[in-house]
Short mmCIF file of C-alpha atoms in Angstrom, two decimals:
data_model
loop_
_atom_site.label_atom_id
_atom_site.label_comp_id
_atom_site.label_asym_id
_atom_site.label_seq_id
_atom_site.Cartn_x
_atom_site.Cartn_y
_atom_site.Cartn_z
CA MET H 17 2.55 -2.05 14.29
CA THR H 18 3.83 0.10 16.99
CA THR H 19 5.78 3.36 17.59
CA ARG H 20 8.33 4.04 20.14
CA PHE H 21 9.11 7.75 19.94
CA ILE H 22 9.29 11.38 18.78
CA ILE H 23 11.64 13.77 17.54
CA SER H 24 10.82 17.56 16.10
CA SER H 25 13.43 19.87 14.36
CA GLY H 26 15.53 21.19 16.51
CA GLY H 27 14.48 19.20 19.79
CA ARG H 28 15.72 16.46 22.18
CA PRO H 29 14.12 13.27 21.36
CA LYS H 30 11.95 11.88 23.51
CA TRP H 31 10.68 8.48 24.22
CA THR H 32 7.25 7.97 24.62
CA SER H 33 4.12 5.48 23.35
CA ILE H 34 2.34 8.11 21.32
CA LEU H 35 1.17 7.48 17.38
CA GLY H 36 4.77 8.22 16.22
CA LEU H 37 7.69 10.45 15.79
CA VAL H 38 7.95 14.03 14.28
CA LEU H 39 11.21 13.83 12.18
CA GLY H 40 12.26 17.33 11.22
CA ALA H 41 13.66 17.63 7.63
CA ALA H 42 14.07 20.92 5.93
CA THR H 43 16.79 19.68 3.74
CA VAL H 44 15.07 16.76 2.51
CA PHE H 45 12.10 18.26 0.02
CA SER H 46 12.20 21.57 -1.75
CA PRO H 47 10.47 24.60 -0.51
CA THR H 48 8.83 24.90 -3.98
CA ARG H 49 6.87 21.93 -3.89
CA VAL H 50 3.34 22.65 -3.19
CA ALA H 51 2.59 19.36 -1.33
CA PHE H 52 5.29 20.31 1.18
CA SER H 53 5.81 23.55 3.57
CA GLN H 54 9.47 25.18 4.01
CA THR H 55 10.19 22.96 6.88
CA PRO H 56 8.16 19.96 6.37
CA GLU H 57 8.29 17.35 9.07
CA TYR H 58 7.24 13.75 9.00
CA ILE H 59 5.71 11.10 11.30
CA VAL H 60 7.79 8.17 11.51
CA THR H 61 5.62 4.99 12.31
CA GLU H 62 7.66 1.80 13.16
CA LEU H 63 5.92 -0.83 11.33
CA THR H 64 8.31 -3.81 12.66
CA GLY H 65 6.63 -6.07 15.35
CA GLU H 66 8.78 -7.09 18.81
CA ASP H 67 10.23 -10.04 16.93
CA ALA H 68 10.63 -8.53 13.50
CA THR H 69 8.30 -10.78 11.76
CA GLN H 70 6.40 -8.01 9.92
CA VAL H 71 8.15 -7.21 6.45
CA PRO H 72 6.39 -4.37 4.47
CA SER H 73 7.18 -4.41 1.14
CA LYS H 74 5.12 -1.79 -0.78
CA LEU H 75 2.42 0.59 -0.44
CA ASN H 76 -0.35 2.22 -2.50
CA ASN H 77 -1.49 6.04 -2.99
CA LEU H 78 -3.79 5.41 -0.16
CA GLY H 79 -1.25 4.53 2.46
CA ASP H 80 -2.56 0.83 2.15
CA ILE H 81 0.78 -1.41 2.81
CA VAL H 82 1.46 -5.33 1.94
CA GLY H 83 4.13 -7.35 2.63
CA ARG H 84 4.58 -10.46 4.69
CA ASN H 85 4.20 -11.41 8.46
CA ALA H 86 4.55 -14.71 10.45
CA ASP H 87 1.65 -13.99 12.70
CA GLY H 88 4.00 -13.43 15.96
CA GLY H 89 6.68 -15.47 14.90
CA GLU H 90 4.74 -19.19 14.71
CA GLY H 91 4.86 -20.71 11.22
CA ALA H 92 6.12 -19.29 7.55
CA PRO H 93 5.45 -16.12 6.61
CA ARG H 94 2.21 -15.12 5.26
CA ALA H 95 1.30 -12.46 2.32
CA THR H 96 -0.22 -9.44 4.57
CA LEU H 97 -2.29 -6.69 4.02
CA TRP H 98 -2.19 -3.36 6.44
CA GLY H 99 -5.16 -0.88 5.62
CA HIS H 100 -4.42 2.61 6.38
CA SER H 101 -6.79 3.20 8.50
CA GLN H 102 -6.43 0.57 11.19
CA ARG H 103 -3.07 -1.01 10.46
CA LYS H 104 -4.40 -4.33 11.09
CA ALA H 105 -2.80 -7.13 9.78
CA LYS H 106 -5.02 -9.16 7.30
CA HIS H 107 -3.26 -12.57 5.82
CA LEU H 108 -4.17 -13.19 2.45
CA GLY H 109 -3.77 -17.08 2.66
CA VAL H 110 -1.54 -19.54 0.78
CA PHE H 111 -2.14 -21.72 -2.26
CA PRO H 112 -3.60 -25.60 -1.53
CA ALA H 113 -0.56 -27.28 0.27
CA GLY H 114 1.58 -24.32 0.65
CA ASP H 115 2.76 -22.91 3.94
CA TYR H 116 4.07 -19.76 2.50
CA SER H 117 3.41 -16.59 0.89
CA SER H 118 4.43 -13.00 0.43
CA ALA H 119 2.76 -9.94 -1.27
CA ASN H 120 4.67 -7.19 -3.39
CA ALA H 121 2.39 -4.96 -4.31
CA ILE H 122 -0.89 -3.11 -4.30
CA ASN H 123 -2.93 -0.74 -6.31
CA ASP H 124 -5.27 1.76 -5.50
CA ALA H 125 -8.23 -0.52 -5.60
CA GLY H 126 -6.74 -2.88 -3.06
CA GLU H 127 -5.88 -5.66 -5.43
CA VAL H 128 -2.28 -6.94 -4.48
CA ALA H 129 0.34 -9.19 -6.23
CA GLY H 130 2.84 -11.43 -4.82
CA VAL H 131 3.74 -15.40 -4.43
CA SER H 132 2.95 -18.55 -2.60
CA ASN H 133 4.41 -21.89 -2.93
CA THR H 134 2.29 -25.18 -3.10
CA GLY H 135 3.29 -28.90 -2.82
CA THR H 136 5.36 -28.85 -6.09
CA ALA H 137 5.81 -25.40 -7.27
CA ILE H 138 6.12 -21.61 -6.57
CA LEU H 139 3.42 -19.45 -8.10
CA PRO H 140 2.35 -16.00 -8.52
CA PHE H 141 -0.98 -14.50 -7.54
CA VAL H 142 -3.24 -11.61 -7.88
CA TRP H 143 -5.39 -11.61 -4.53
CA SER H 144 -8.68 -8.98 -4.16
CA ASP H 145 -11.25 -8.53 -1.07
CA LYS H 146 -14.04 -10.20 -3.42
CA GLY H 147 -11.89 -12.95 -5.70
CA GLY H 148 -9.39 -13.98 -2.79
CA LEU H 149 -6.30 -15.55 -3.76
CA GLN H 150 -5.73 -16.48 -7.51
CA HIS H 151 -3.10 -17.70 -9.63
CA VAL H 152 -1.58 -15.59 -12.38
CA PRO H 153 -0.50 -18.03 -15.24
CA LEU H 154 3.28 -19.03 -16.39
CA LEU H 155 4.65 -19.35 -19.51
CA ALA H 156 4.18 -23.08 -20.79
CA GLY H 157 6.28 -25.52 -19.37
CA ASP H 158 7.44 -23.01 -16.53
CA ASN H 159 7.16 -24.25 -12.93
CA CYS H 160 8.03 -21.03 -10.45
CA GLY H 161 7.13 -17.56 -10.72
CA GLU H 162 6.87 -14.37 -8.87
CA ALA H 163 4.61 -11.37 -9.58
CA VAL H 164 6.31 -7.85 -8.75
CA ALA H 165 3.95 -5.25 -9.57
CA ILE H 166 0.24 -4.68 -10.11
CA ASN H 167 -1.43 -1.36 -12.20
CA LYS H 168 -4.42 0.50 -11.48
CA HIS H 169 -6.23 -1.75 -14.45
CA GLY H 170 -5.33 -5.10 -12.41
CA HIS H 171 -2.48 -5.79 -14.95
CA VAL H 172 0.31 -7.81 -13.15
CA VAL H 173 3.76 -8.16 -14.26
CA SER H 174 5.70 -11.43 -13.20
CA ASN H 175 8.61 -13.33 -13.69
CA SER H 176 8.26 -16.77 -15.24
CA SER H 177 10.74 -19.47 -14.86
CA GLY H 178 11.55 -22.89 -15.70
CA PRO H 179 13.82 -24.98 -17.89
CA THR H 180 14.47 -22.38 -20.38
CA GLY H 181 15.31 -19.95 -17.75
CA CYS H 182 13.81 -16.50 -16.84
CA ARG H 183 11.22 -14.57 -18.66
CA ALA H 184 9.22 -11.42 -17.63
CA VAL H 185 5.57 -11.81 -18.33
CA LEU H 186 2.68 -9.06 -18.54
CA TRP H 187 -0.63 -10.96 -17.92
CA THR H 188 -3.96 -9.23 -18.12
CA ARG H 189 -7.75 -10.62 -17.78
CA LYS H 190 -8.45 -10.16 -21.49
CA THR H 191 -5.38 -11.13 -23.02
CA GLY H 192 -3.79 -13.59 -20.98
CA VAL H 193 0.13 -14.38 -20.16
CA ARG H 194 2.64 -12.53 -22.83
CA ASP H 195 6.53 -13.08 -22.72
CA LEU H 196 7.91 -9.74 -22.96
CA GLY H 197 11.26 -11.01 -24.10
CA THR H 198 14.52 -9.90 -23.90
CA LEU H 199 17.34 -8.21 -25.77
CA PRO H 200 18.52 -9.52 -28.96
CA GLY H 201 21.02 -11.85 -28.28
CA GLY H 202 20.25 -12.31 -24.78
CA SER H 203 19.14 -15.37 -22.48
CA TYR H 204 16.80 -13.98 -20.02
CA SER H 205 14.90 -11.00 -18.57
CA ARG H 206 13.58 -9.91 -15.05
CA ALA H 207 10.80 -7.47 -14.20
CA HIS H 208 10.74 -5.15 -11.50
CA ASP H 209 7.83 -2.70 -11.76
CA LEU H 210 5.10 -1.38 -14.43
CA ASN H 211 3.19 1.65 -14.44
CA ASP H 212 -0.82 2.54 -15.66
CA SER H 213 0.10 2.38 -19.68
CA ASP H 214 1.47 -0.97 -19.19
CA GLU H 215 5.29 0.15 -19.31
CA VAL H 216 7.42 -1.97 -17.38
CA ALA H 217 11.00 -1.79 -16.06
CA GLY H 218 13.23 -4.13 -15.53
CA VAL H 219 16.67 -5.82 -16.35
CA ALA H 220 17.36 -8.16 -19.58
CA ALA H 221 20.77 -9.71 -21.01
CA SER H 222 22.78 -8.76 -23.71
CA PRO H 223 25.89 -10.03 -25.08
CA ALA H 224 27.27 -6.58 -23.75
CA GLY H 225 25.85 -7.37 -20.45
CA ASP H 226 22.95 -6.97 -17.98
CA ARG H 227 20.80 -3.62 -19.16
CA ALA H 228 18.27 -1.57 -17.46
CA VAL H 229 14.94 -2.14 -19.86
CA LEU H 230 11.66 -0.31 -20.69
CA TRP H 231 9.40 -2.58 -22.25
CA THR H 232 6.84 -0.19 -24.11
CA ASN H 233 3.01 -1.12 -24.12
CA SER H 234 3.84 -1.90 -27.94
CA GLY H 235 6.15 -4.74 -26.77
CA ASP H 236 9.49 -3.41 -27.68
CA ALA H 237 12.20 -3.68 -25.11
CA ARG H 238 14.31 -0.61 -24.79
CA ASP H 239 17.83 -0.97 -23.96
CA LEU H 240 18.32 1.94 -21.07
CA GLY H 241 22.36 1.60 -21.77
CA THR H 242 24.68 2.66 -19.00
CA LEU H 243 26.31 5.49 -17.38
CA PRO H 244 29.67 6.29 -18.74
CA GLY H 245 32.30 3.82 -18.09
CA ASP H 246 29.85 1.33 -16.64
CA LEU H 247 29.52 -2.26 -17.55
CA THR H 248 25.52 -3.09 -16.61
CA SER H 249 22.97 -1.67 -15.29
CA GLU H 250 19.32 -2.84 -13.99
CA ALA H 251 15.85 -0.90 -13.70
CA MET H 252 13.90 -1.08 -10.61
CA ALA H 253 10.74 1.38 -10.66
CA ILE H 254 9.09 3.09 -13.30
CA ASN H 255 6.42 6.10 -12.47
CA ASN H 256 3.38 6.90 -14.95
CA ALA H 257 5.43 9.40 -16.39
CA GLY H 258 7.78 6.85 -17.95
CA ASP H 259 10.32 8.03 -15.69
CA VAL H 260 12.72 5.02 -14.86
CA VAL H 261 15.01 4.30 -11.80
CA GLY H 262 17.81 1.97 -10.71
CA TYR H 263 21.33 1.77 -10.70
CA SER H 264 24.17 1.32 -13.28
CA LYS H 265 27.70 -0.72 -12.24
CA GLY H 266 31.07 -1.03 -13.08
CA PRO H 267 34.67 -0.96 -11.95
CA SER H 268 34.36 1.67 -9.36
CA GLY H 269 30.86 0.38 -7.84
CA MET H 270 27.16 1.11 -8.36
CA ARG H 271 25.70 4.25 -9.13
CA ALA H 272 21.82 5.54 -8.68
CA PHE H 273 20.28 6.82 -12.21
CA LEU H 274 16.96 8.62 -13.47
CA TRP H 275 16.49 7.78 -16.86
CA THR H 276 13.64 10.04 -19.03
CA LYS H 277 12.27 10.21 -22.46
CA GLY H 278 13.52 13.26 -23.07
CA GLY H 279 17.14 13.60 -21.00
CA GLY H 280 18.43 9.87 -21.22
CA MET H 281 20.19 8.47 -18.04
CA GLN H 282 21.40 10.57 -15.34
CA GLU H 283 23.31 9.84 -12.35
CA LEU H 284 21.75 10.86 -9.10
CA GLY H 285 24.81 10.73 -6.74
CA ILE H 286 26.39 9.05 -4.04
CA LEU H 287 25.91 10.14 -0.43
CA PRO H 288 29.00 11.90 1.12
CA GLY H 289 32.15 9.62 1.68
CA GLY H 290 30.35 6.89 0.04
CA ASN H 291 30.95 4.92 -3.35
CA SER H 292 28.15 3.21 -4.47
CA SER H 293 24.16 3.94 -4.76
CA ARG H 294 20.84 2.43 -6.05
CA ALA H 295 17.60 4.35 -6.85
CA LEU H 296 14.70 2.00 -5.53
CA ALA H 297 11.45 3.52 -6.00
CA ILE H 298 9.83 6.67 -7.90
CA ASN H 299 6.33 8.37 -7.64
CA ASP H 300 4.61 10.47 -10.32
CA SER H 301 5.91 13.73 -8.90
CA GLY H 302 9.47 12.56 -9.78
CA THR H 303 10.71 12.10 -6.22
CA VAL H 304 13.16 9.16 -5.94
CA VAL H 305 14.12 7.18 -2.89
CA GLY H 306 16.94 4.21 -2.45
CA SER H 307 19.85 3.44 -0.38
CA SER H 308 23.34 4.63 -0.66
CA ASP H 309 26.88 3.97 0.98
CA SER H 310 28.24 6.86 3.38
CA ALA H 311 31.01 7.56 5.57
CA SER H 312 29.03 5.91 8.55
CA GLY H 313 27.65 2.98 6.34
CA GLY H 314 24.77 2.18 4.27
CA HIS H 315 21.71 5.27 4.51
CA ALA H 316 18.30 5.88 2.82
CA PHE H 317 18.52 8.62 0.53
CA VAL H 318 15.73 11.09 -0.96
CA TRP H 319 16.65 12.78 -4.41
CA GLU H 320 14.64 15.75 -5.99
CA LYS H 321 16.15 17.61 -8.77
CA GLN H 322 16.24 20.76 -6.80
CA THR H 323 17.78 19.67 -3.99
CA GLY H 324 19.80 16.28 -5.42
CA ILE H 325 20.39 13.69 -3.04
CA VAL H 326 19.82 14.04 0.76
CA ASP H 327 20.44 11.28 3.49
CA LEU H 328 17.03 10.65 5.36
CA ASN H 329 19.22 10.38 8.38
CA GLU H 330 20.18 13.77 8.42
CA ALA H 331 16.86 14.80 10.14
CA GLY H 332 17.88 13.59 13.30
CA SER H 333 16.92 9.34 13.95
CA GLY H 334 20.59 8.99 14.36
CA ALA H 335 19.99 10.48 17.81
CA LEU H 336 16.83 7.78 18.50
CA GLY H 337 19.32 4.89 18.16
CA VAL H 338 17.90 3.98 14.62
CA VAL H 339 19.73 4.19 11.44
CA LEU H 340 17.92 4.48 8.20
CA VAL H 341 19.93 1.91 6.05
CA GLY H 342 17.54 2.30 2.81
CA ALA H 343 13.96 3.55 1.44
CA HIS H 344 12.14 1.19 -0.64
CA ALA H 345 9.06 2.63 -1.62
CA ILE H 346 7.13 6.02 -2.39
CA ASN H 347 3.36 7.01 -3.08
CA ARG H 348 2.03 10.10 -4.76
CA LYS H 349 1.41 11.78 -1.36
CA GLY H 350 4.88 11.66 -0.69
CA GLU H 351 5.23 8.57 2.25
CA ILE H 352 8.15 6.66 1.83
CA LEU H 353 8.62 3.07 3.49
CA ALA H 354 12.11 2.51 4.88
CA MET H 355 14.32 -0.07 6.53
CA GLY H 356 16.41 0.77 9.46
CA GLN H 357 18.26 -0.80 12.20
CA MET H 358 19.87 -0.03 15.50
CA ASP H 359 22.29 2.13 16.22
CA HIS H 360 24.28 1.10 18.98
CA GLY H 361 26.29 4.37 19.48
CA GLY H 362 22.60 5.92 20.21
CA MET H 363 20.11 5.06 22.64
CA ALA H 364 17.69 2.18 21.96
CA PRO H 365 13.93 2.94 21.50
CA GLU H 366 11.75 1.71 24.71
CA GLY H 367 11.24 -2.14 24.15
CA HIS H 368 14.04 -3.28 22.11
CA ILE H 369 16.64 -5.05 22.78
CA CYS H 370 20.23 -4.21 21.47
CA ALA H 371 21.51 -7.36 20.61
CA PRO H 372 20.84 -9.27 18.46
CA ALA H 373 19.45 -6.13 16.48
CA PRO H 374 16.58 -7.50 14.29
CA PRO H 375 15.74 -5.25 11.11
CA LEU H 376 13.44 -2.72 11.29
CA SER H 377 10.33 -1.24 8.98
CA PHE H 378 9.47 2.19 9.19
CA LEU H 379 6.49 4.82 7.22
CA LEU H 380 7.83 8.36 6.92
CA THR H 381 4.54 10.48 6.51
CA PRO H 382 4.58 14.26 5.93
CA THR H 383 2.76 15.93 8.49
CA ASN H 384 1.21 18.25 6.29
CA MET H 385 0.13 15.65 3.68
CA PRO H 386 -2.85 16.80 1.65
#
């Protein structure tokens, strides 16, 4: 994991090889938040290797990151853990006869959920430093699955697939695997996230179309509906308060939403000049990140109740020759994982080839993070 440049609020970009870049972003976070000053800045660390083989996926509250890495471009990708202290890549292995794995989530105990192939199947796994790579069971008769999230108890939510379709499932060491089911009249379900109360967010089919779903810890599947005028919806993430984010889709495109138990579903907005947005992650403080169309293409956004939707590129990353196109993870401390791409209208960071432009990954860390 390397970094290339630094920028501070009101300053000109300076190309260097120091730890990261400092990105002024006074409009991104609310000045009333205790965790941030009135003029917060972020250290933005480039996580992508020279050959773009490192693909970070999620991070925990300690700052440990998981994803996949092809080890310098040689061989198929492997599930990988980058510890917050040294950022050294640790490959988590593959199942016997397999040649591919990817990590999708990590809890604060360092347990990782993901997927690996074998000679005959694609299977979900849970990994720990003591236990190594272990198989997470599928539903009877299924031969394919992927673990997508893990909570502080080590409970794992997966998607199990086979001849009868796909089902969201919850697995614990004590109770085994449980089919979360689908909505009445629906044919499939798919999970994306779970919280520490075993509430699960995802999508399920219904006679009216796909719907964002909250599976409660009592086993009920709750249809979260759609925004007015839309036809379908999908829930992408849930926090420990039970707040759910995702997107609602209709004739006019996709719109990011936040659903709460007290307020129902509300639209989070679209960046100026755009026509669609998707919310992809939410932390326990209620800060939401995602992606949105804008007048100049797809951009990463952050949303808070006090500020509304804000383009993460407004802080000046465009001057660095990089466009943040989507933010897909945020932890309790406000650290954000974002994807980016080279902006050929701007300067290219030292060492990067302008064409072809590989995907880039960044970690945005508040400079005044506790």
